[in-house]
């Protein structure tokens, strides 16, 4: 749904997963996906960088359903 620069988030990609689910990935140094691109499981959408307010590269990741933030640890597989 969105690929670009957002104040406070830097380079950001917002993916619409359908059923009112969205993910937000921010503080990217490079974006490989643009608005309108189809993104499949396993697709690299960008690279981490020093674009956020932190000393080391970090990823800001958020999951929302109908505008309500959800706990991402309940949705992603962590090794």
XYZ file of C-alpha atoms in Angstrom:
79
model
C 0.000 0.000 0.000
C 2.892 2.376 0.665
C 6.596 2.543 -0.094
C 8.464 5.736 0.714
C 9.743 8.127 3.352
C 7.679 8.815 6.494
C 8.696 11.429 9.041
C 9.841 9.659 12.221
C 10.090 6.280 10.458
C 12.463 6.913 7.545
C 12.212 4.566 4.571
C 9.015 2.585 5.190
C 6.992 -0.150 3.502
C 3.354 -0.860 4.392
C 1.943 -4.152 3.102
C -1.794 -4.796 2.853
C -2.389 -8.491 3.592
C -6.157 -8.329 3.068
C -8.934 -8.728 5.654
C -7.843 -5.329 7.057
C -4.397 -6.667 8.126
C -1.367 -4.466 7.466
C 2.325 -4.725 8.341
C 4.670 -1.765 8.654
C 8.447 -2.145 8.212
C 10.473 1.004 8.870
C 14.017 2.341 9.426
C 15.056 0.721 6.139
C 18.185 1.845 4.306
C 16.817 0.588 0.976
C 13.365 -0.326 -0.272
C 13.078 -3.056 -2.912
C 9.273 -2.979 -3.165
C 7.196 -0.128 -4.528
C 3.516 0.732 -4.161
C 1.427 -1.729 -6.147
C 4.027 -4.526 -6.158
C 2.798 -8.002 -5.260
C 4.867 -9.407 -2.381
C 5.108 -13.162 -1.885
C 6.283 -15.062 1.191
C 10.083 -14.926 1.363
C 10.409 -11.761 -0.747
C 13.115 -9.383 0.489
C 11.361 -6.010 0.645
C 14.289 -3.924 1.920
C 17.495 -3.645 3.941
C 18.084 -2.429 7.478
C 20.107 0.706 7.951
C 21.093 3.500 10.301
C 18.025 5.557 9.454
C 16.255 5.512 12.806
C 17.114 7.205 16.097
C 19.316 4.283 17.220
C 23.070 3.645 17.195
C 22.761 0.238 15.519
C 20.574 -0.907 12.614
C 17.088 -1.877 13.766
C 13.798 -2.772 12.193
C 10.571 -1.146 13.264
C 7.874 -3.762 12.621
C 4.192 -3.396 13.328
C 1.078 -5.462 12.599
C -2.331 -3.797 12.527
C -5.847 -5.057 11.973
C -8.481 -2.443 11.218
C -6.160 0.234 12.627
C -5.530 -1.578 15.913
C -1.912 -2.574 16.675
C -1.348 -6.272 17.426
C 1.485 -8.002 19.314
C 3.839 -9.123 16.497
C 5.311 -11.927 18.642
C 1.955 -13.698 18.415
C 2.134 -13.585 14.595
C 5.746 -14.193 13.581
C 7.862 -17.286 14.034
C 10.918 -16.627 16.205
C 13.840 -19.084 16.174
